[in-house]
XYZ file of C-alpha atoms in Angstrom:
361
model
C 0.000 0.000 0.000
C 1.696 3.604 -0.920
C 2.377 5.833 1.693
C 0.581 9.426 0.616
C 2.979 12.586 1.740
C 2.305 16.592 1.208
C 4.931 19.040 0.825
C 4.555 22.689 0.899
C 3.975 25.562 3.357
C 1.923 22.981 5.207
C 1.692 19.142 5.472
C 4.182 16.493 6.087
C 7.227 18.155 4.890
C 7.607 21.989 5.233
C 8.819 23.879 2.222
C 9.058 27.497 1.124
C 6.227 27.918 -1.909
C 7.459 31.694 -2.387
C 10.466 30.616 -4.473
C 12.950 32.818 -2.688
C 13.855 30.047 0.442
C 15.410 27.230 -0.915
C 13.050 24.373 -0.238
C 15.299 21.494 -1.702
C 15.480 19.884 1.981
C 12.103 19.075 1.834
C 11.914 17.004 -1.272
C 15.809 15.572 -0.685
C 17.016 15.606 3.448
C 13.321 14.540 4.601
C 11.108 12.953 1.678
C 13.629 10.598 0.008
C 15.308 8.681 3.473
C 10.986 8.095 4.576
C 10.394 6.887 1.688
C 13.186 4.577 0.990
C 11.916 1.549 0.049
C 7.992 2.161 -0.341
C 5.401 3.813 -2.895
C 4.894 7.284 -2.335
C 2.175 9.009 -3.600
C 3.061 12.732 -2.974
C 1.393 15.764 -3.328
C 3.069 19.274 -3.862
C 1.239 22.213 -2.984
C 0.539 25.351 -5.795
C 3.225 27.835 -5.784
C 7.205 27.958 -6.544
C 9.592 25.725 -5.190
C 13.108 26.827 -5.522
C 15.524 23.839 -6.197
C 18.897 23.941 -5.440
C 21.792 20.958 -6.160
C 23.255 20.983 -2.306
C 21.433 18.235 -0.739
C 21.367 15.872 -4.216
C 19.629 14.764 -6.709
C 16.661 12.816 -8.530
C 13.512 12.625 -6.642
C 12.344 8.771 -7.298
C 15.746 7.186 -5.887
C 15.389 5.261 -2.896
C 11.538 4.492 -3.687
C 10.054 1.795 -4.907
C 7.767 3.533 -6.989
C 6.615 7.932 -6.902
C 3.263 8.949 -8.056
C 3.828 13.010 -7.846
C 0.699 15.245 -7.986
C 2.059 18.811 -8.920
C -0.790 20.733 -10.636
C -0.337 24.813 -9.568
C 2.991 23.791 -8.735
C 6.491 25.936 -10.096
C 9.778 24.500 -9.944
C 13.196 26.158 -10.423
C 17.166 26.333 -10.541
C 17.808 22.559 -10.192
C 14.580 19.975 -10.614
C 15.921 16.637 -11.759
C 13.181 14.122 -11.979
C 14.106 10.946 -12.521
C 16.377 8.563 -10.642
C 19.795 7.223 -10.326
C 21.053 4.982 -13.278
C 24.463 4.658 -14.755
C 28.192 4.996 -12.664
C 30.401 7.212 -14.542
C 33.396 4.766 -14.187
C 35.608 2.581 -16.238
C 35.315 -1.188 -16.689
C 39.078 -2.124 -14.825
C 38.252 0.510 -11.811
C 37.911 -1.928 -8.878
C 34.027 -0.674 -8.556
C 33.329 -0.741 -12.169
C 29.816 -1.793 -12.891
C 29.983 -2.860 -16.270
C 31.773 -6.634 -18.181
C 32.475 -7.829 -21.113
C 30.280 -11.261 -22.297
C 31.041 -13.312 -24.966
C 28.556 -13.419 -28.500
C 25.135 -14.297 -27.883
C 22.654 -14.184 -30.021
C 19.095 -12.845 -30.265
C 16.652 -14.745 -28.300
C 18.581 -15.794 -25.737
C 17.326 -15.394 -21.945
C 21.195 -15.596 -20.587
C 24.709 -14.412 -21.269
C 28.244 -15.435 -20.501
C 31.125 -13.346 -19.463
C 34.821 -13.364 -21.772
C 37.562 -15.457 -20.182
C 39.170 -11.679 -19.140
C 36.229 -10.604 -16.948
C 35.195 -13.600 -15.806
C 39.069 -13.732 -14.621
C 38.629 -10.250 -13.500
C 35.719 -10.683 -11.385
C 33.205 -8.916 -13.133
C 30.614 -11.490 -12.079
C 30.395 -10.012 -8.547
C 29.037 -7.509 -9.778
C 25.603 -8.870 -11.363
C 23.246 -8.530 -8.629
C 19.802 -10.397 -8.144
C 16.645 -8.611 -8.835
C 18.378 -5.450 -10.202
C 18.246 -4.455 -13.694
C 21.556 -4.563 -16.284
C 21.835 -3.133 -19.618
C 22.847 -5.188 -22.405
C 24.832 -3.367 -24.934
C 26.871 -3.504 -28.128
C 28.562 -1.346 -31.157
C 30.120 1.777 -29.736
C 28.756 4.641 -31.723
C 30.744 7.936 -30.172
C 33.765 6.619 -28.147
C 36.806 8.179 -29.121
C 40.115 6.075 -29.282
C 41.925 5.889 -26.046
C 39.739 9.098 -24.944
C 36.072 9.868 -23.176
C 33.601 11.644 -24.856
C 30.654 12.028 -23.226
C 28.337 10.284 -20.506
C 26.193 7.805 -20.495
C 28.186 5.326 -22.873
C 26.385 5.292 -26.735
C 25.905 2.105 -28.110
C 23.758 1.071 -31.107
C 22.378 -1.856 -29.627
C 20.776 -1.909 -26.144
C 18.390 -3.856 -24.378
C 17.289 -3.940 -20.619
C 16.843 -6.589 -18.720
C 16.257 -7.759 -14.750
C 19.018 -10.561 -13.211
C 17.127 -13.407 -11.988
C 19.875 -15.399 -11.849
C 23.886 -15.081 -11.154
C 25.904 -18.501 -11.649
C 29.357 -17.142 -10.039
C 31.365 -20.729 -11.018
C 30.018 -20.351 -14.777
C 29.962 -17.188 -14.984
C 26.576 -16.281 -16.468
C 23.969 -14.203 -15.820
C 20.402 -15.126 -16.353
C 17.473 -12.414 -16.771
C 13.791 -12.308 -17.042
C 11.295 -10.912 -19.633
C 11.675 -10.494 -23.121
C 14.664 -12.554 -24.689
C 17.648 -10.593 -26.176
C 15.954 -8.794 -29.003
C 19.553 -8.438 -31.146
C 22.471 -9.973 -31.302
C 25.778 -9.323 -29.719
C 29.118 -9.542 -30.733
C 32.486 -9.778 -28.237
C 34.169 -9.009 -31.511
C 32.919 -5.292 -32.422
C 35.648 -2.821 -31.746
C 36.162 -1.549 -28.402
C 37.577 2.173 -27.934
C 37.765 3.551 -24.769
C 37.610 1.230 -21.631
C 37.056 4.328 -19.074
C 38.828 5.140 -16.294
C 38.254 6.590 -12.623
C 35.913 9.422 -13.763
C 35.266 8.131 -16.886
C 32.300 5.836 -17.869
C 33.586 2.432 -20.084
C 32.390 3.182 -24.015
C 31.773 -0.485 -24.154
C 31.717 -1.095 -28.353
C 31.773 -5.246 -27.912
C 29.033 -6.974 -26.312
C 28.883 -5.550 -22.624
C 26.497 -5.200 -20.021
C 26.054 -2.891 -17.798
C 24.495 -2.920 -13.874
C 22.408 -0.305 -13.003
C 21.944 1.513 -9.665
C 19.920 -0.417 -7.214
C 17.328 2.270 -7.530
C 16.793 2.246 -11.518
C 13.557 -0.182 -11.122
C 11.312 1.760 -9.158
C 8.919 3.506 -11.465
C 8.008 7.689 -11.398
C 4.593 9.617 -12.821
C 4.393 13.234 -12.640
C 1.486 14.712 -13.181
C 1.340 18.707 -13.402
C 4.039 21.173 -12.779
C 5.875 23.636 -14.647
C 9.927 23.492 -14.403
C 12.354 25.670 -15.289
C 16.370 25.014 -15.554
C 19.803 26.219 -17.569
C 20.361 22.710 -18.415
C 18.147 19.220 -20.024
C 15.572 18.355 -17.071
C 16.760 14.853 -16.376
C 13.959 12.042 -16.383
C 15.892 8.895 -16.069
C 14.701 5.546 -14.646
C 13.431 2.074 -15.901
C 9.784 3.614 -16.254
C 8.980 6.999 -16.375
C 6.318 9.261 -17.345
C 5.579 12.494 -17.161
C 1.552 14.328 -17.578
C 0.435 18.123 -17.912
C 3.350 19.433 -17.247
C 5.154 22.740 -18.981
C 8.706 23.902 -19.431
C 9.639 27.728 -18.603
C 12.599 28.928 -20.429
C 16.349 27.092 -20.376
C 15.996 23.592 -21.628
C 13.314 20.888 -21.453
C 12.699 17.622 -20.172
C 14.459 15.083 -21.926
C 14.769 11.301 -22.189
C 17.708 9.366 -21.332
C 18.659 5.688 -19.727
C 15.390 4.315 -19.560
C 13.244 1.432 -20.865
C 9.906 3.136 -20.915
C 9.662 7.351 -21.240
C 6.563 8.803 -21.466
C 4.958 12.266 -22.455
C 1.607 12.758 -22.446
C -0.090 16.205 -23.018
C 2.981 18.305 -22.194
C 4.255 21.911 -22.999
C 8.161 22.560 -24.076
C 7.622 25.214 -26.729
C 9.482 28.115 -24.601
C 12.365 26.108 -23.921
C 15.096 24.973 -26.060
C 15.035 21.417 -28.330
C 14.327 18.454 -26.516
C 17.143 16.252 -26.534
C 15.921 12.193 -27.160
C 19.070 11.198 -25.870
C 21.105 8.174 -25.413
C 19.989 4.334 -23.997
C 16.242 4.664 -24.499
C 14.024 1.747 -25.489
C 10.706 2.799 -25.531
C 10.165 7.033 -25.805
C 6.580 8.289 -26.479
C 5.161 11.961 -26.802
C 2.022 12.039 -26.780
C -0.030 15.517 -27.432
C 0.980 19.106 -26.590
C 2.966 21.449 -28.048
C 7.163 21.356 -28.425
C 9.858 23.526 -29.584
C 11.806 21.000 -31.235
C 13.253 17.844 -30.650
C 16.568 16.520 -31.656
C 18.188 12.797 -31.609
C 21.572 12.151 -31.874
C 21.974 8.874 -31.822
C 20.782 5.428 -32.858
C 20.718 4.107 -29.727
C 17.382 5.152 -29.565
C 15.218 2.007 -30.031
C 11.794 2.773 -30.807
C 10.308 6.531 -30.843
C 6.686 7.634 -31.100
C 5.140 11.339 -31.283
C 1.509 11.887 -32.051
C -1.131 14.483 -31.529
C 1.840 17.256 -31.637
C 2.841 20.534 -32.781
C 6.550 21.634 -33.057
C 7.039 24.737 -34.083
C 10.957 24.550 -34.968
C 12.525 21.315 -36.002
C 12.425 17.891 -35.997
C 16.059 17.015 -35.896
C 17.156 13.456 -36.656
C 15.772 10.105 -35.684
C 16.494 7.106 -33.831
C 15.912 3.132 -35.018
C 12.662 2.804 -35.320
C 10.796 6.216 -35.184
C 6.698 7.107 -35.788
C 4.852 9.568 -36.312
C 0.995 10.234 -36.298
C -0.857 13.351 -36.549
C 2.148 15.891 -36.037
C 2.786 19.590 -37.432
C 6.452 20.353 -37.936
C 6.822 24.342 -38.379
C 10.620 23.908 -39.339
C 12.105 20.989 -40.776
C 12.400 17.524 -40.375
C 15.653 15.598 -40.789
C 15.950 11.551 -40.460
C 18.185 9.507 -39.156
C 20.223 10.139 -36.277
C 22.066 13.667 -36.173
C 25.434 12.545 -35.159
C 25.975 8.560 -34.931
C 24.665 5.436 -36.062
C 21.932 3.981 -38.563
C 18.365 4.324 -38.545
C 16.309 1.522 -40.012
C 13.056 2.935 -40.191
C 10.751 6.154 -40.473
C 7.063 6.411 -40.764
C 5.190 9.280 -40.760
C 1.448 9.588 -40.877
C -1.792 12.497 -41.126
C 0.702 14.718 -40.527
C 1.722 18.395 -41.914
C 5.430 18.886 -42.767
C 7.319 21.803 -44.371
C 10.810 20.661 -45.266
C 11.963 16.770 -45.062
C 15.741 16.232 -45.531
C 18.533 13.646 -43.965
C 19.829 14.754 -40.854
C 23.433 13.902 -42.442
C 26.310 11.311 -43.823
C 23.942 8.805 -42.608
C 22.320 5.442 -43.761
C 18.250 4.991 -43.964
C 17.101 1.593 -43.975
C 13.425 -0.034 -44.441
């Protein structure tokens, strides 16, 4: 049964709603430790909530699920939504979270780690019941040097450990089988280092944080921040809810992202970044949205209006019902292959390809 909290200038957890006290220990130092471990449903009271970065970050970590109500309710200098995901650290660093495994191939419910990380260790660090990326072709990594955060692979899949055989070295998971192929012989460039995160490239997996599996709706607010609005997290979805200048909410390490009825058109682009499965706008009105990469699996948008561009696509991308003001360029802006576009009762102005890139299907 989920534990229902209130925050504001009265309830459960005490917060300024003026916007000039900094009310982030509210929502960090006193909601997050109660609800470690249980469903929250949380109300926020109308007004502004100023967010700062001192007491941390994302709002869903530590719970097992977060079903925010937020309607009336402002949010500035520092929201981050989602929860924790990825450890920006290399693959030798002695609490590395990521392996290599050997080829496996699609439709298999298992993999095995190489002879080097099995000799390594790397199994102790598959966990039971958490959830582990599978990953493969390094689309960004630069050759003996980081470049950027998460990791960008073509292929990824996620998928919960059910099962950790430490003398064999496997790792067994639940759900879906593997939906692609993997292959321990794809290059590898960058292996990462103390601060920086492994660029995987042949057939890796890596474990997420302990708190990636929980689930997070929002439903109302308006945000406002210099930087993307992270919304990380296995499942995440987001309802009503408007962006106020700076950048918007944006996608990025999840298996499910959801928009539905939502407002970004006086912020910047939405970025559809990297490690997404499943992203889906539905309705409302954008400024634009760019992707970047291929590592995108499967994007929908329907029932919008964006009135600057539509700048590149993932894999697999629909769209249904959409006006693009500006133009719309396919395939993804800066690495990988998309394999297929479909667009539908829709109203376009200019269609081009994003770039040097490859359209299949």
């Amino acid at each position: 049964m989920a534990i229902t909290k209130t925050i504001g200038p009265t309830g459960d957890y005490i917060a300024d709603n003026t916007g000039v006290a900094d009310a982030s220990s509210a929502f960090y130092t006193d909601l997050k430790p109660a609800m470690a471990g249980q469903d929250c449903n949380l109300t926020v009271q109308p007004g502004t909530y100023k967010l700062t970065s001192t007491p941390g970050f994302f709002w869903a970590t530590g719970m097992t699920s977060l079903n925010a109500t937020m309607t009336g309710a402002s949010f500035t200098d520092n929201p981050v939504l989602g929860t924790f995901h990825m450890t920006q650290i290399g693959i030798d660093e002695a609490t590395g979270k990521s392996a290599r495994i050997k080829t496996v191939a699609a439709g298999a419910t298992g993999v095995e780690l190489t002879a080097a990380s099995a000799t390594a260790g790397h199994i102790s660090r598959a966990v039971v019941g958490q959830w582990m990326m599978v990953t493969g072709f390094d689309t960004q990594g630069l050759f003996l040097s980081a470049y950027g955060f998460p990791s960008n692979a073509h292929f990824v899949e996620f998928v919960q450990i059910t099962a950790v055989d430490t003398g064999a070295k496997t790792i067994s998971f639940a759900g879906q089988p593997l939906r692609d192929g993997y292959s321990s012989q794809w290059p590898e460039f960058n292996r990462g280092g103390a601060f920086e995160v492994d660029s995987g490239g042949p057939a890796t997996v890596y474990f997420l944080h302990p708190d990636f599996g929980g689930t997070a709706e929002f439903n109302g607010g308006t945000y406002s921040r210099t930087n993307l609005i992270v919304c990380t997290g296995k499942d995440f979805t987001i309802r009503n809810a408007a962006t106020s200048g700076g950048l918007p909410i944006y996608p990025s390490v999840n298996k499910f992202w959801r928009a539905y009825d939502c407002d970004t058109s006086t912020s910047g682009n939405m970025e559809i970044d990297k490690l997404a499965d499943t992203v889906i706008w539905d309705g409302g009105h954008a400024h634009g949205f760019e992707t970047q990469s291929s590592s995108i699996y499967n994007t929908t948008i329907r029932n919008t209006t964006i009135d600057g561009d539509f700048n590149g696509s993932g894999r697999i991308t629909v769209m249904d019902n959409v006006t693009i003001d500006g133009d719309l360029r396919i395939g993804p802006l800066v690495a990988g292959v998309a394999e297929s576009f479909s667009c539908t009762n829709s109203t376009l102005t200019t269609i081009m390809n994003a770039g040097p890139r490859i359209l299949r299907g």
